[in-house]
Short mmCIF file of C-alpha atoms in Angstrom, two decimals:
data_model
loop_
_atom_site.label_atom_id
_atom_site.label_comp_id
_atom_site.label_asym_id
_atom_site.label_seq_id
_atom_site.Cartn_x
_atom_site.Cartn_y
_atom_site.Cartn_z
CA MET A 1 9.54 -9.72 -5.63
CA SER A 2 8.81 -12.20 -2.87
CA ASP A 3 5.76 -13.99 -1.58
CA GLY A 4 5.23 -16.68 1.02
CA TRP A 5 2.81 -19.59 0.95
CA THR A 6 2.23 -23.00 2.50
CA ASP A 7 2.36 -26.15 0.38
CA ARG A 8 0.39 -29.36 0.88
CA LYS A 9 3.02 -30.69 3.22
CA ARG A 10 2.51 -27.65 5.44
CA ARG A 11 5.92 -26.32 4.58
CA SER A 12 6.43 -22.58 4.44
CA ILE A 13 7.82 -21.63 1.04
CA CYS A 14 9.06 -18.19 0.03
CA ASN A 15 9.28 -17.57 -3.72
CA PHE A 16 11.57 -14.96 -5.26
CA LEU A 17 11.14 -13.51 -8.74
CA VAL A 18 12.84 -10.70 -10.63
CA ASN A 19 10.77 -8.21 -12.59
CA SER A 20 12.19 -5.93 -15.28
CA PRO A 21 10.93 -4.17 -18.43
CA ARG A 22 11.61 -7.41 -20.32
CA GLY A 23 9.34 -9.46 -18.08
CA THR A 24 9.33 -11.53 -14.91
CA VAL A 25 11.73 -14.38 -14.19
CA PHE A 26 11.48 -16.95 -11.42
CA LEU A 27 14.70 -16.84 -9.40
CA TYR A 28 14.45 -19.43 -6.64
CA SER A 29 12.49 -20.51 -3.59
CA LEU A 30 13.38 -21.13 0.02
CA ASP A 31 11.85 -23.58 2.43
CA THR A 32 11.40 -21.29 5.43
CA SER A 33 9.65 -23.80 7.69
CA ASP A 34 12.59 -23.91 10.09
CA ILE A 35 13.45 -20.24 9.83
CA SER A 36 12.22 -17.87 12.50
CA LYS A 37 9.88 -15.27 11.03
CA THR A 38 11.44 -12.41 13.00
CA ALA A 39 12.23 -9.19 11.16
CA ASP A 40 15.97 -9.86 11.46
CA LYS A 41 15.67 -13.28 9.82
CA VAL A 42 13.44 -11.96 7.06
CA PHE A 43 15.87 -9.08 6.51
CA LYS A 44 18.75 -11.53 6.13
CA MET A 45 16.72 -13.52 3.60
CA LEU A 46 15.88 -10.41 1.54
CA ASP A 47 19.39 -9.05 1.78
CA ASP A 48 20.82 -12.32 0.46
CA VAL A 49 18.54 -12.07 -2.59
CA VAL A 50 19.66 -8.49 -3.27
CA GLU A 51 23.28 -9.59 -2.99
CA PHE A 52 22.61 -12.49 -5.37
CA VAL A 53 21.01 -10.22 -7.99
CA GLY A 54 23.44 -7.34 -7.44
CA GLU A 55 22.50 -4.20 -5.53
CA GLU A 56 23.25 -2.02 -8.56
CA ASN A 57 20.50 -3.88 -10.45
CA VAL A 58 17.80 -3.46 -7.81
CA VAL A 59 15.51 -0.43 -7.56
CA GLN A 60 12.90 -1.90 -5.22
CA VAL A 61 12.03 -5.03 -3.28
CA VAL A 62 8.31 -5.88 -3.16
CA THR A 63 6.90 -8.14 -0.45
CA ASP A 64 3.60 -8.65 1.32
CA ASN A 65 2.49 -6.21 4.00
CA ALA A 66 3.04 -8.35 7.11
CA ALA A 67 4.61 -6.53 10.05
CA ASN A 68 7.79 -8.62 9.97
CA PHE A 69 8.30 -7.94 6.25
CA LYS A 70 7.67 -4.23 6.79
CA ALA A 71 10.27 -4.11 9.56
CA ALA A 72 12.67 -6.17 7.44
CA GLY A 73 12.11 -3.81 4.51
CA GLU A 74 13.03 -0.83 6.65
CA LEU A 75 16.21 -2.60 7.78
CA LEU A 76 17.01 -3.37 4.15
CA MET A 77 16.62 0.29 3.18
CA GLN A 78 18.92 1.29 6.01
CA LYS A 79 21.64 -1.01 4.73
CA ARG A 80 21.04 -0.62 1.00
CA GLU A 81 20.75 3.15 0.73
CA LYS A 82 19.82 3.35 -2.96
CA LEU A 83 16.92 0.90 -3.14
CA TYR A 84 13.34 0.90 -1.86
CA TRP A 85 11.17 -1.59 -0.07
CA THR A 86 7.51 -1.33 -1.06
CA PRO A 87 4.53 -3.41 0.06
CA CYS A 88 2.53 -5.38 -2.50
CA ALA A 89 -0.32 -3.28 -3.90
CA ALA A 90 -2.48 -6.34 -4.63
CA HIS A 91 -2.12 -7.45 -1.00
CA CYS A 92 -2.99 -3.94 0.19
CA ILE A 93 -6.18 -3.89 -1.89
CA ASP A 94 -7.02 -7.37 -0.62
CA LEU A 95 -6.71 -6.06 2.94
CA ILE A 96 -9.09 -3.23 2.04
CA PHE A 97 -11.61 -5.82 0.82
CA GLU A 98 -11.09 -7.75 4.05
CA ASP A 99 -11.72 -4.57 6.06
CA PHE A 100 -14.93 -3.96 4.10
CA GLU A 101 -16.19 -7.41 5.04
CA LYS A 102 -15.13 -7.07 8.68
CA ASN A 103 -16.34 -3.53 9.34
CA LEU A 104 -19.36 -3.04 7.09
CA LYS A 105 -22.24 -5.27 8.12
CA VAL A 106 -23.95 -5.00 4.75
CA HIS A 107 -20.81 -6.43 3.12
CA GLU A 108 -20.39 -9.20 5.69
CA LEU A 109 -23.93 -10.54 5.44
CA THR A 110 -24.32 -10.04 1.69
CA ILE A 111 -21.12 -11.98 1.04
CA LYS A 112 -22.34 -14.68 3.42
CA LYS A 113 -25.63 -14.96 1.53
CA GLY A 114 -23.84 -14.94 -1.83
CA ARG A 115 -21.61 -17.74 -0.58
CA LYS A 116 -24.70 -19.70 0.51
CA ILE A 117 -26.06 -19.49 -3.04
CA THR A 118 -22.86 -20.65 -4.69
CA THR A 119 -22.02 -23.43 -2.24
CA TYR A 120 -25.53 -24.82 -2.51
CA ILE A 121 -25.47 -24.89 -6.31
CA TYR A 122 -21.90 -26.09 -6.73
CA GLY A 123 -22.34 -28.86 -4.20
CA ARG A 124 -24.93 -30.53 -6.46
CA SER A 125 -24.05 -31.57 -9.99
CA MET A 126 -27.66 -31.52 -11.18
CA LEU A 127 -27.97 -27.89 -10.09
CA ILE A 128 -24.77 -26.98 -11.89
CA SER A 129 -26.29 -28.35 -15.09
CA LEU A 130 -29.52 -26.44 -14.45
CA LEU A 131 -27.57 -23.26 -13.73
CA LYS A 132 -25.60 -23.49 -16.96
CA LYS A 133 -28.80 -24.01 -18.90
CA PHE A 134 -30.17 -20.69 -17.66
CA THR A 135 -26.85 -18.80 -17.77
CA LYS A 136 -25.90 -20.18 -21.20
CA GLY A 137 -22.89 -22.00 -19.81
CA ARG A 138 -21.56 -19.26 -17.57
CA ASP A 139 -20.36 -19.89 -14.02
CA LEU A 140 -21.01 -17.99 -10.81
CA ILE A 141 -17.66 -18.76 -9.23
CA ARG A 142 -14.68 -16.77 -10.33
CA PRO A 143 -11.35 -17.42 -8.61
CA GLY A 144 -9.58 -14.11 -8.04
CA VAL A 145 -5.98 -13.13 -7.60
CA THR A 146 -6.67 -12.75 -3.86
CA ARG A 147 -9.03 -14.40 -1.41
CA PHE A 148 -11.22 -11.39 -0.66
CA ALA A 149 -11.20 -10.28 -4.28
CA THR A 150 -12.81 -13.65 -5.02
CA ALA A 151 -15.74 -12.69 -2.79
CA TYR A 152 -16.43 -9.44 -4.61
CA LEU A 153 -15.75 -10.89 -8.05
CA THR A 154 -18.34 -13.56 -7.31
CA LEU A 155 -20.81 -10.90 -6.17
CA ALA A 156 -20.13 -9.14 -9.47
CA CYS A 157 -20.91 -12.37 -11.33
CA LEU A 158 -24.12 -12.80 -9.32
CA HIS A 159 -25.05 -9.21 -10.18
CA GLU A 160 -24.35 -9.74 -13.87
CA LEU A 161 -26.34 -13.00 -13.95
CA LYS A 162 -29.18 -11.73 -11.76
CA ALA A 163 -31.83 -12.10 -14.47
CA SER A 164 -30.75 -15.69 -15.22
CA LEU A 165 -30.82 -16.62 -11.53
CA LEU A 166 -34.25 -15.07 -11.01
CA THR A 167 -35.54 -16.99 -14.02
CA MET A 168 -33.97 -20.24 -12.83
CA PHE A 169 -35.36 -20.07 -9.29
CA SER A 170 -38.80 -19.10 -10.62
CA SER A 171 -38.90 -21.88 -13.22
CA GLU A 172 -41.03 -25.01 -13.07
CA GLU A 173 -37.85 -27.08 -13.41
CA TRP A 174 -36.64 -25.67 -10.11
CA LYS A 175 -39.99 -25.73 -8.33
CA THR A 176 -40.68 -29.37 -9.22
CA SER A 177 -37.16 -30.61 -8.52
CA LYS A 178 -36.19 -32.29 -5.27
CA PHE A 179 -34.05 -29.24 -4.50
CA GLY A 180 -36.87 -26.77 -4.96
CA THR A 181 -39.03 -28.63 -2.48
CA SER A 182 -36.31 -29.11 0.16
CA GLN A 183 -36.01 -26.80 3.15
CA GLU A 184 -32.46 -25.75 2.27
CA GLY A 185 -33.39 -25.19 -1.36
CA ARG A 186 -36.31 -22.96 -0.37
CA LYS A 187 -33.97 -20.90 1.80
CA VAL A 188 -31.58 -20.37 -1.09
CA ALA A 189 -34.45 -19.50 -3.44
CA HIS A 190 -35.72 -17.01 -0.86
CA VAL A 191 -32.38 -15.22 -0.92
CA VAL A 192 -32.21 -15.14 -4.73
CA LEU A 193 -35.79 -13.88 -5.08
CA ASP A 194 -35.40 -11.24 -2.36
CA SER A 195 -35.02 -7.77 -3.90
CA ARG A 196 -33.31 -6.59 -0.72
CA PHE A 197 -30.43 -9.01 -1.34
CA TRP A 198 -29.84 -7.61 -4.81
CA LYS A 199 -29.96 -4.02 -3.55
CA ASN A 200 -27.26 -4.89 -1.07
CA VAL A 201 -25.18 -6.65 -3.73
CA SER A 202 -25.27 -3.33 -5.60
CA ILE A 203 -24.21 -1.44 -2.47
CA CYS A 204 -21.24 -3.78 -2.00
CA LEU A 205 -20.16 -3.42 -5.62
CA LYS A 206 -20.48 0.35 -5.56
CA ALA A 207 -17.64 0.28 -3.04
CA ALA A 208 -15.63 -2.67 -4.35
CA ALA A 209 -15.82 -2.47 -8.16
CA PRO A 210 -13.61 0.64 -8.54
CA LEU A 211 -10.95 -1.03 -6.40
CA MET A 212 -11.15 -4.18 -8.52
CA VAL A 213 -10.24 -1.96 -11.48
CA VAL A 214 -7.11 -0.90 -9.58
CA LEU A 215 -6.41 -4.54 -8.73
CA ARG A 216 -6.61 -5.35 -12.44
CA LEU A 217 -4.03 -2.63 -13.09
CA VAL A 218 -1.49 -3.71 -10.47
CA ASP A 219 -1.81 -7.40 -11.37
CA SER A 220 -1.41 -6.78 -15.09
CA ASP A 221 1.66 -7.41 -17.20
CA VAL A 222 0.38 -5.19 -20.00
CA LYS A 223 2.15 -2.16 -18.59
CA PRO A 224 4.17 -1.44 -15.45
CA ALA A 225 1.73 -0.03 -12.90
CA MET A 226 4.04 2.26 -10.95
CA GLY A 227 3.24 5.34 -13.03
CA PHE A 228 -0.50 4.85 -12.70
CA ILE A 229 -1.40 3.67 -9.20
CA TYR A 230 -1.16 7.11 -7.56
CA GLU A 231 -3.79 8.53 -9.90
CA GLU A 232 -5.88 5.37 -10.17
CA MET A 233 -6.41 5.10 -6.41
CA ASP A 234 -7.71 8.68 -6.36
CA CYS A 235 -9.92 7.91 -9.36
CA ALA A 236 -11.28 4.83 -7.57
CA LYS A 237 -12.26 6.93 -4.57
CA GLU A 238 -13.97 9.49 -6.79
CA LYS A 239 -15.82 6.72 -8.61
CA ILE A 240 -17.01 5.34 -5.26
CA ARG A 241 -18.29 8.78 -4.28
CA SER A 242 -20.09 9.07 -7.61
CA ASN A 243 -21.59 5.59 -7.19
CA PHE A 244 -23.15 6.77 -3.94
CA ASN A 245 -24.50 9.96 -5.57
CA ASN A 246 -21.96 12.15 -3.74
CA ILE A 247 -23.85 11.62 -0.47
CA LYS A 248 -21.13 11.73 2.15
CA LYS A 249 -22.70 9.54 4.82
CA SER A 250 -23.04 6.73 2.28
CA TYR A 251 -19.38 6.61 1.25
CA GLU A 252 -17.37 8.19 4.09
CA GLU A 253 -16.83 4.92 5.98
CA VAL A 254 -15.66 3.26 2.75
CA TRP A 255 -13.22 6.11 2.20
CA ARG A 256 -12.00 5.87 5.78
CA ILE A 257 -11.19 2.18 5.34
CA ILE A 258 -9.38 2.83 2.05
CA ASP A 259 -7.37 5.73 3.47
CA ALA A 260 -6.33 3.73 6.53
CA ARG A 261 -4.62 1.18 4.26
CA TRP A 262 -3.52 3.43 1.41
CA ASP A 263 -2.00 6.19 3.54
CA ASN A 264 -0.30 3.85 6.00
CA GLN A 265 0.90 1.11 3.66
CA LEU A 266 0.99 2.05 0.01
CA HIS A 267 1.43 5.80 -0.25
CA ARG A 268 5.14 5.86 -1.12
CA PRO A 269 7.55 8.40 -2.65
CA LEU A 270 8.06 6.05 -5.61
CA HIS A 271 4.37 6.26 -6.47
CA ALA A 272 4.39 10.08 -6.35
CA ALA A 273 7.60 10.32 -8.39
CA ALA A 274 6.24 7.92 -11.00
CA TYR A 275 3.04 9.97 -11.24
CA PHE A 276 5.09 13.13 -11.87
CA LEU A 277 7.21 11.50 -14.57
CA ASN A 278 4.33 9.78 -16.36
CA PRO A 279 3.59 11.66 -19.63
CA HIS A 280 0.13 10.12 -19.57
CA PHE A 281 -0.77 12.52 -16.73
CA HIS A 282 1.93 15.21 -16.66
CA TYR A 283 0.53 17.34 -19.46
CA GLU A 284 -3.11 17.06 -18.44
CA PRO A 285 -4.89 20.21 -17.18
CA ASN A 286 -5.74 18.47 -13.89
CA PHE A 287 -2.17 17.30 -13.25
CA ARG A 288 -1.48 17.74 -9.53
CA SER A 289 2.21 18.65 -9.41
CA ASP A 290 1.68 20.80 -6.33
CA ASP A 291 -0.78 18.52 -4.53
CA GLY A 292 0.15 19.75 -1.07
CA GLY A 293 3.78 19.41 -2.07
CA GLU A 294 3.35 15.63 -1.88
CA VAL A 295 4.15 14.84 -5.51
CA LYS A 296 7.29 16.93 -5.76
CA GLU A 297 8.45 15.84 -2.31
CA GLY A 298 8.19 12.23 -3.48
CA LEU A 299 10.07 13.05 -6.68
CA TYR A 300 13.00 14.75 -4.95
CA PHE A 301 13.12 12.18 -2.16
CA CYS A 302 13.57 9.48 -4.80
CA MET A 303 16.21 11.52 -6.59
CA ARG A 304 18.26 11.97 -3.42
CA ARG A 305 18.04 8.29 -2.58
CA MET A 306 18.66 6.83 -6.02
CA ILE A 307 21.15 9.44 -7.25
CA PRO A 308 23.55 10.41 -4.47
CA ASP A 309 25.77 12.44 -6.83
CA MET A 310 24.81 16.11 -6.50
CA ALA A 311 26.21 17.07 -9.91
CA GLU A 312 23.98 14.51 -11.63
CA ARG A 313 20.95 15.67 -9.63
CA ARG A 314 21.66 19.25 -10.72
CA LYS A 315 21.55 18.13 -14.35
CA ILE A 316 18.29 16.31 -13.75
CA ASN A 317 16.72 19.38 -12.12
CA LEU A 318 17.47 21.39 -15.26
CA GLN A 319 16.18 18.59 -17.47
CA ILE A 320 12.91 18.40 -15.51
CA VAL A 321 12.19 21.95 -16.70
CA GLU A 322 12.62 20.78 -20.31
CA PHE A 323 10.26 17.87 -19.69
CA HIS A 324 7.68 19.99 -17.86
CA ASN A 325 7.59 22.63 -20.61
CA ALA A 326 7.65 20.03 -23.41
CA ARG A 327 10.75 21.42 -25.06
CA GLY A 328 13.03 19.68 -27.53
CA LEU A 329 12.01 16.13 -28.39
CA PHE A 330 9.30 16.29 -25.72
CA GLY A 331 7.48 18.92 -27.79
CA MET A 332 7.51 17.00 -31.07
CA GLU A 333 4.11 16.15 -32.49
CA ASP A 334 4.99 12.45 -32.36
CA ALA A 335 5.88 12.72 -28.66
CA LYS A 336 2.57 14.44 -27.94
CA GLU A 337 0.62 11.84 -29.88
CA CYS A 338 2.31 8.97 -28.04
CA ARG A 339 1.93 10.28 -24.48
CA LYS A 340 -0.98 7.93 -23.87
CA GLU A 341 -0.23 5.38 -26.56
CA LEU A 342 3.13 4.07 -25.33
CA ASN A 343 3.99 2.66 -21.94
CA PRO A 344 5.63 5.49 -19.96
CA GLY A 345 9.05 3.83 -19.94
CA GLU A 346 8.86 3.26 -23.69
CA TRP A 347 7.87 6.89 -24.22
CA TRP A 348 10.92 8.08 -22.31
CA ASP A 349 13.11 5.70 -24.27
CA MET A 350 11.79 7.15 -27.53
CA PHE A 351 11.77 10.85 -26.70
CA GLY A 352 14.09 11.37 -23.73
CA ASP A 353 17.43 11.46 -25.55
CA GLY A 354 17.81 15.19 -25.02
CA THR A 355 17.76 14.68 -21.25
CA PRO A 356 19.85 11.51 -20.76
CA GLU A 357 20.20 11.64 -16.97
CA LEU A 358 16.50 12.29 -16.43
CA LYS A 359 15.66 9.64 -19.03
CA ARG A 360 17.56 6.93 -17.15
CA PHE A 361 16.02 7.98 -13.82
CA ALA A 362 12.49 8.06 -15.27
CA ILE A 363 12.78 4.69 -17.00
CA ARG A 364 14.04 3.01 -13.82
CA ILE A 365 11.03 4.26 -11.87
CA LEU A 366 8.33 3.93 -14.52
CA SER A 367 9.34 0.35 -15.36
CA LEU A 368 8.61 -0.88 -11.83
CA THR A 369 5.86 -3.23 -10.78
CA CYS A 370 3.59 -2.47 -7.82
CA SER A 371 2.74 -6.03 -6.90
CA SER A 372 4.36 -9.29 -5.91
CA SER A 373 1.33 -11.24 -7.10
CA GLY A 374 3.47 -12.60 -9.92
CA CYS A 375 5.17 -14.71 -7.28
CA GLU A 376 1.92 -16.60 -6.81
CA ARG A 377 1.66 -17.71 -10.42
CA ASN A 378 4.01 -20.64 -9.99
CA TRP A 379 2.11 -22.18 -7.08
CA SER A 380 0.58 -24.75 -9.41
CA SER A 381 4.06 -25.75 -10.52
CA PHE A 382 5.05 -26.35 -6.92
CA GLU A 383 1.84 -28.27 -6.28
CA MET A 384 2.67 -30.63 -9.12
CA VAL A 385 6.06 -31.27 -7.58
CA HIS A 386 4.70 -31.82 -4.07
CA THR A 387 1.40 -33.58 -4.69
CA LYS A 388 2.19 -37.19 -3.72
CA ARG A 389 3.44 -38.06 -0.27
CA ARG A 390 5.89 -40.51 -1.76
CA ASN A 391 7.50 -37.63 -3.60
CA ARG A 392 10.65 -36.92 -1.60
CA LEU A 393 12.28 -34.34 -3.84
CA HIS A 394 14.99 -32.36 -2.15
CA GLN A 395 14.85 -28.56 -2.14
CA LYS A 396 17.55 -28.18 -4.81
CA LYS A 397 15.89 -30.56 -7.25
CA MET A 398 12.53 -28.99 -6.53
CA ASN A 399 13.93 -25.54 -7.29
CA ASP A 400 15.47 -26.78 -10.52
CA LEU A 401 12.19 -28.33 -11.62
CA VAL A 402 10.12 -25.26 -10.85
CA TYR A 403 12.76 -22.95 -12.33
CA VAL A 404 12.58 -24.78 -15.66
CA MET A 405 8.81 -25.27 -15.63
CA TYR A 406 7.86 -21.75 -14.66
CA ASN A 407 10.43 -19.90 -16.76
CA SER A 408 9.63 -22.01 -19.82
CA LYS A 409 6.03 -20.85 -19.46
CA LEU A 410 7.17 -17.24 -19.11
CA LYS A 411 9.36 -17.61 -22.19
CA SER A 412 6.48 -19.04 -24.16
CA ARG A 413 4.34 -16.14 -23.06
CA GLN A 414 6.93 -13.59 -24.13
CA ILE A 415 7.26 -15.21 -27.55
CA ARG A 416 3.52 -15.03 -28.11
CA LYS A 417 3.34 -11.47 -26.71
CA THR A 418 0.42 -12.47 -24.52
CA ILE A 419 -0.01 -12.19 -20.85
CA ALA A 420 -2.62 -13.77 -18.65
CA LEU A 421 -2.92 -17.11 -16.94
CA PRO A 422 -6.10 -19.18 -17.15
CA PHE A 423 -8.39 -20.27 -14.36
CA ASP A 424 -6.48 -23.55 -14.08
CA ASP A 425 -3.46 -21.68 -12.77
CA ILE A 426 -5.38 -19.70 -10.18
CA GLU A 427 -6.32 -21.56 -7.02
CA SER A 428 -10.06 -21.53 -6.55
CA ASP A 429 -11.43 -20.49 -3.18
CA ASP A 430 -13.26 -23.50 -1.75
CA GLU A 431 -15.27 -21.23 0.56
CA TRP A 432 -17.43 -20.57 -2.48
CA ILE A 433 -17.66 -24.21 -3.66
CA ALA A 434 -19.31 -26.97 -1.64
CA GLU A 435 -17.38 -29.86 -3.11
CA GLU A 436 -14.04 -29.39 -4.83
CA THR A 437 -12.14 -32.28 -6.37
CA ASP A 438 -8.49 -32.66 -5.42
CA ASP A 439 -6.67 -33.39 -8.63
CA VAL A 440 -3.79 -35.73 -7.85
CA VAL A 441 -0.77 -35.45 -10.07
CA GLU A 442 1.55 -38.40 -10.26
CA ILE A 443 5.26 -37.74 -10.07
CA ASP A 444 5.77 -39.11 -13.56
CA GLN A 445 3.46 -36.37 -14.80
CA VAL A 446 5.79 -33.79 -13.34
CA GLU A 447 8.69 -35.29 -15.17
CA GLY A 448 6.73 -35.79 -18.40
CA GLU A 449 7.00 -33.70 -21.51
CA ASN A 450 3.37 -32.61 -21.62
CA ASP A 451 3.42 -30.34 -18.59
CA SER A 452 3.73 -27.17 -20.61
CA GLU A 453 0.35 -27.95 -22.14
CA ASN A 454 -1.27 -27.25 -18.78
CA VAL A 455 -0.69 -23.53 -19.23
CA HIS A 456 -2.31 -21.40 -21.89
CA LEU A 457 -1.28 -17.79 -21.52
CA ASP A 458 -3.51 -15.23 -23.12
CA GLY A 459 -5.56 -12.18 -22.21
CA ALA A 460 -4.66 -8.96 -20.46
CA THR A 461 -4.07 -9.71 -16.80
CA THR A 462 -3.20 -12.64 -14.62
CA ASP A 463 -6.83 -12.76 -13.50
CA PRO A 464 -9.14 -13.55 -16.44
CA ILE A 465 -12.34 -12.56 -14.64
CA LEU A 466 -10.96 -9.05 -14.24
CA ASP A 467 -10.91 -8.92 -18.03
CA ALA A 468 -14.22 -10.71 -18.56
CA LEU A 469 -16.21 -8.41 -16.27
CA ASP A 470 -16.69 -4.82 -17.39
CA LEU A 471 -15.81 -3.46 -13.97
CA ASP A 472 -15.57 0.12 -15.21
CA ASN A 473 -19.18 0.11 -16.35
CA ILE A 474 -21.17 -1.97 -13.86
CA THR A 475 -24.69 -0.56 -13.86
CA PHE A 476 -26.85 -0.32 -10.78
CA GLU A 477 -30.61 -0.27 -11.01
CA ASN A 478 -32.60 2.36 -9.12
CA ASN A 479 -29.68 4.49 -7.99
CA GLU A 480 -31.28 5.25 -4.62
CA ASP A 481 -30.50 8.22 -2.44
CA ALA A 482 -28.68 7.67 0.84
CA GLN A 483 -31.85 7.24 2.88
CA ALA A 484 -33.19 4.56 0.55
CA GLN A 485 -29.89 2.74 0.63
CA HIS A 486 -29.78 2.86 4.42
CA SER A 487 -33.32 1.51 4.62
CA SER A 488 -32.50 -1.34 2.25
CA GLU A 489 -29.55 -2.36 4.37
CA GLU A 490 -31.61 -2.43 7.55
CA GLU A 491 -34.24 -4.69 6.01
CA LEU A 492 -31.91 -7.55 5.10
CA ASP A 493 -31.30 -9.82 8.08
CA ASP A 494 -29.19 -12.92 8.46
CA ASP A 495 -32.15 -15.29 8.79
CA ASP A 496 -30.56 -18.01 6.66
CA ASP A 497 -28.02 -18.57 9.38
CA GLY A 498 -30.49 -18.78 12.22
CA ASP A 499 -29.88 -15.30 13.63
CA ASP A 500 -33.22 -13.52 13.40
CA ASP A 501 -31.91 -10.51 15.30
CA ALA A 502 -28.92 -9.82 13.04
CA ILE A 503 -29.50 -6.50 11.31
CA ILE A 504 -27.38 -5.02 8.61
CA ARG A 505 -26.16 -1.73 9.96
CA GLY A 506 -24.72 -0.69 6.65
CA LEU A 507 -22.64 2.42 6.22
CA GLU A 508 -23.28 4.18 9.49
CA ASP A 509 -22.79 7.83 10.29
#
């Protein structure tokens, strides 16, 4: 897995990690500031990593979705004929969120108004105290695994704390405070007390919440996501349609945006093959093995690429029949009971002994990650190394420090059998906070023994808010029909930003 970022010294850093059924390990980082970002250069960088790890050990290389990485990935697949390049699923979903905000006016202006609420409150310490009094200590800001996910996660928090916010901005404490009597404060209160704003928050979440569930899946270490993303993306679309009462003109633009990213970037043979081999879905009545030939085409494409030996493929074809018909160990009562209890790779390890070639093939695919977001989890470690200008650590020493720091945290996590990182290890998005302190870490802190105490790893994903919010069961008041929704969107203008003529077009025909 690889991911690029820019440190505080404006250096371009590319992190490389290795993911396997036993967990994720930080490999090394490269300072790419002086390296041309052409596809050829990126290809050389990725190819060197594959060579370092050993081509026989690599099933896929996951990077972000930038055009140069896509071109480099295709070059890599041409040279390394048994492996796959796949784009990061978390990045793809983030781009969908970005497209929502860019192309759907109701999303753009509702997010802007939500940001106005949070920046106003979090820029004033007295208001933060007042907020926590009414919300019983809960915050509005929730840093997400991606920038645009942060926007929708914060809207979800606003939605969940709607009653507390309405009470706060209607209270005498607010009305008699210096903020409640100020012009800016009255504008913010007007937004919070405007029912049209909350209707549009619901409209945004009807589209975004099902995708945040998928984001939680692909960013989770609980189970490898490869066997689930194919089905979960379809489920997300169906949930969106249901959220809009199956009224096509209300959801069709949302679907179009999703399909433009999913079909062009993330719909890969590996995902279809993993869906076919996943016992969680394979024996269900609605299993789509002949979904336009797409699923089986993906399966056999992967077989030809990963298993060039025709004799071995012939064995696997015969063994697929055994798996499909649940014969042998696959038909045991224990195997049936565990189809949805075990991770797919573990299930194959337990019950696939009668089909050894298929077992190995299935485990290699079903143990794969879909996201390179794990690469981002050691950013805080790098920040501690690079914080002070007087810190002149060379690249090698920096790599050694981060290698030890990050992998020691991973090891600790594996020992405790827990998985998620806390808010402290996720960069907050300062677009949603008016004033953010810049914690300065001295170099002696980096070299001290207490650094491991900065990380407490528990939960179910690398994004705690995705666990804290019940994204599967967000409720929406007054589930309006399409005409009512469209009317609500048209009523909310962007008056807080001085544009009295800005009208929310919403989800147009």
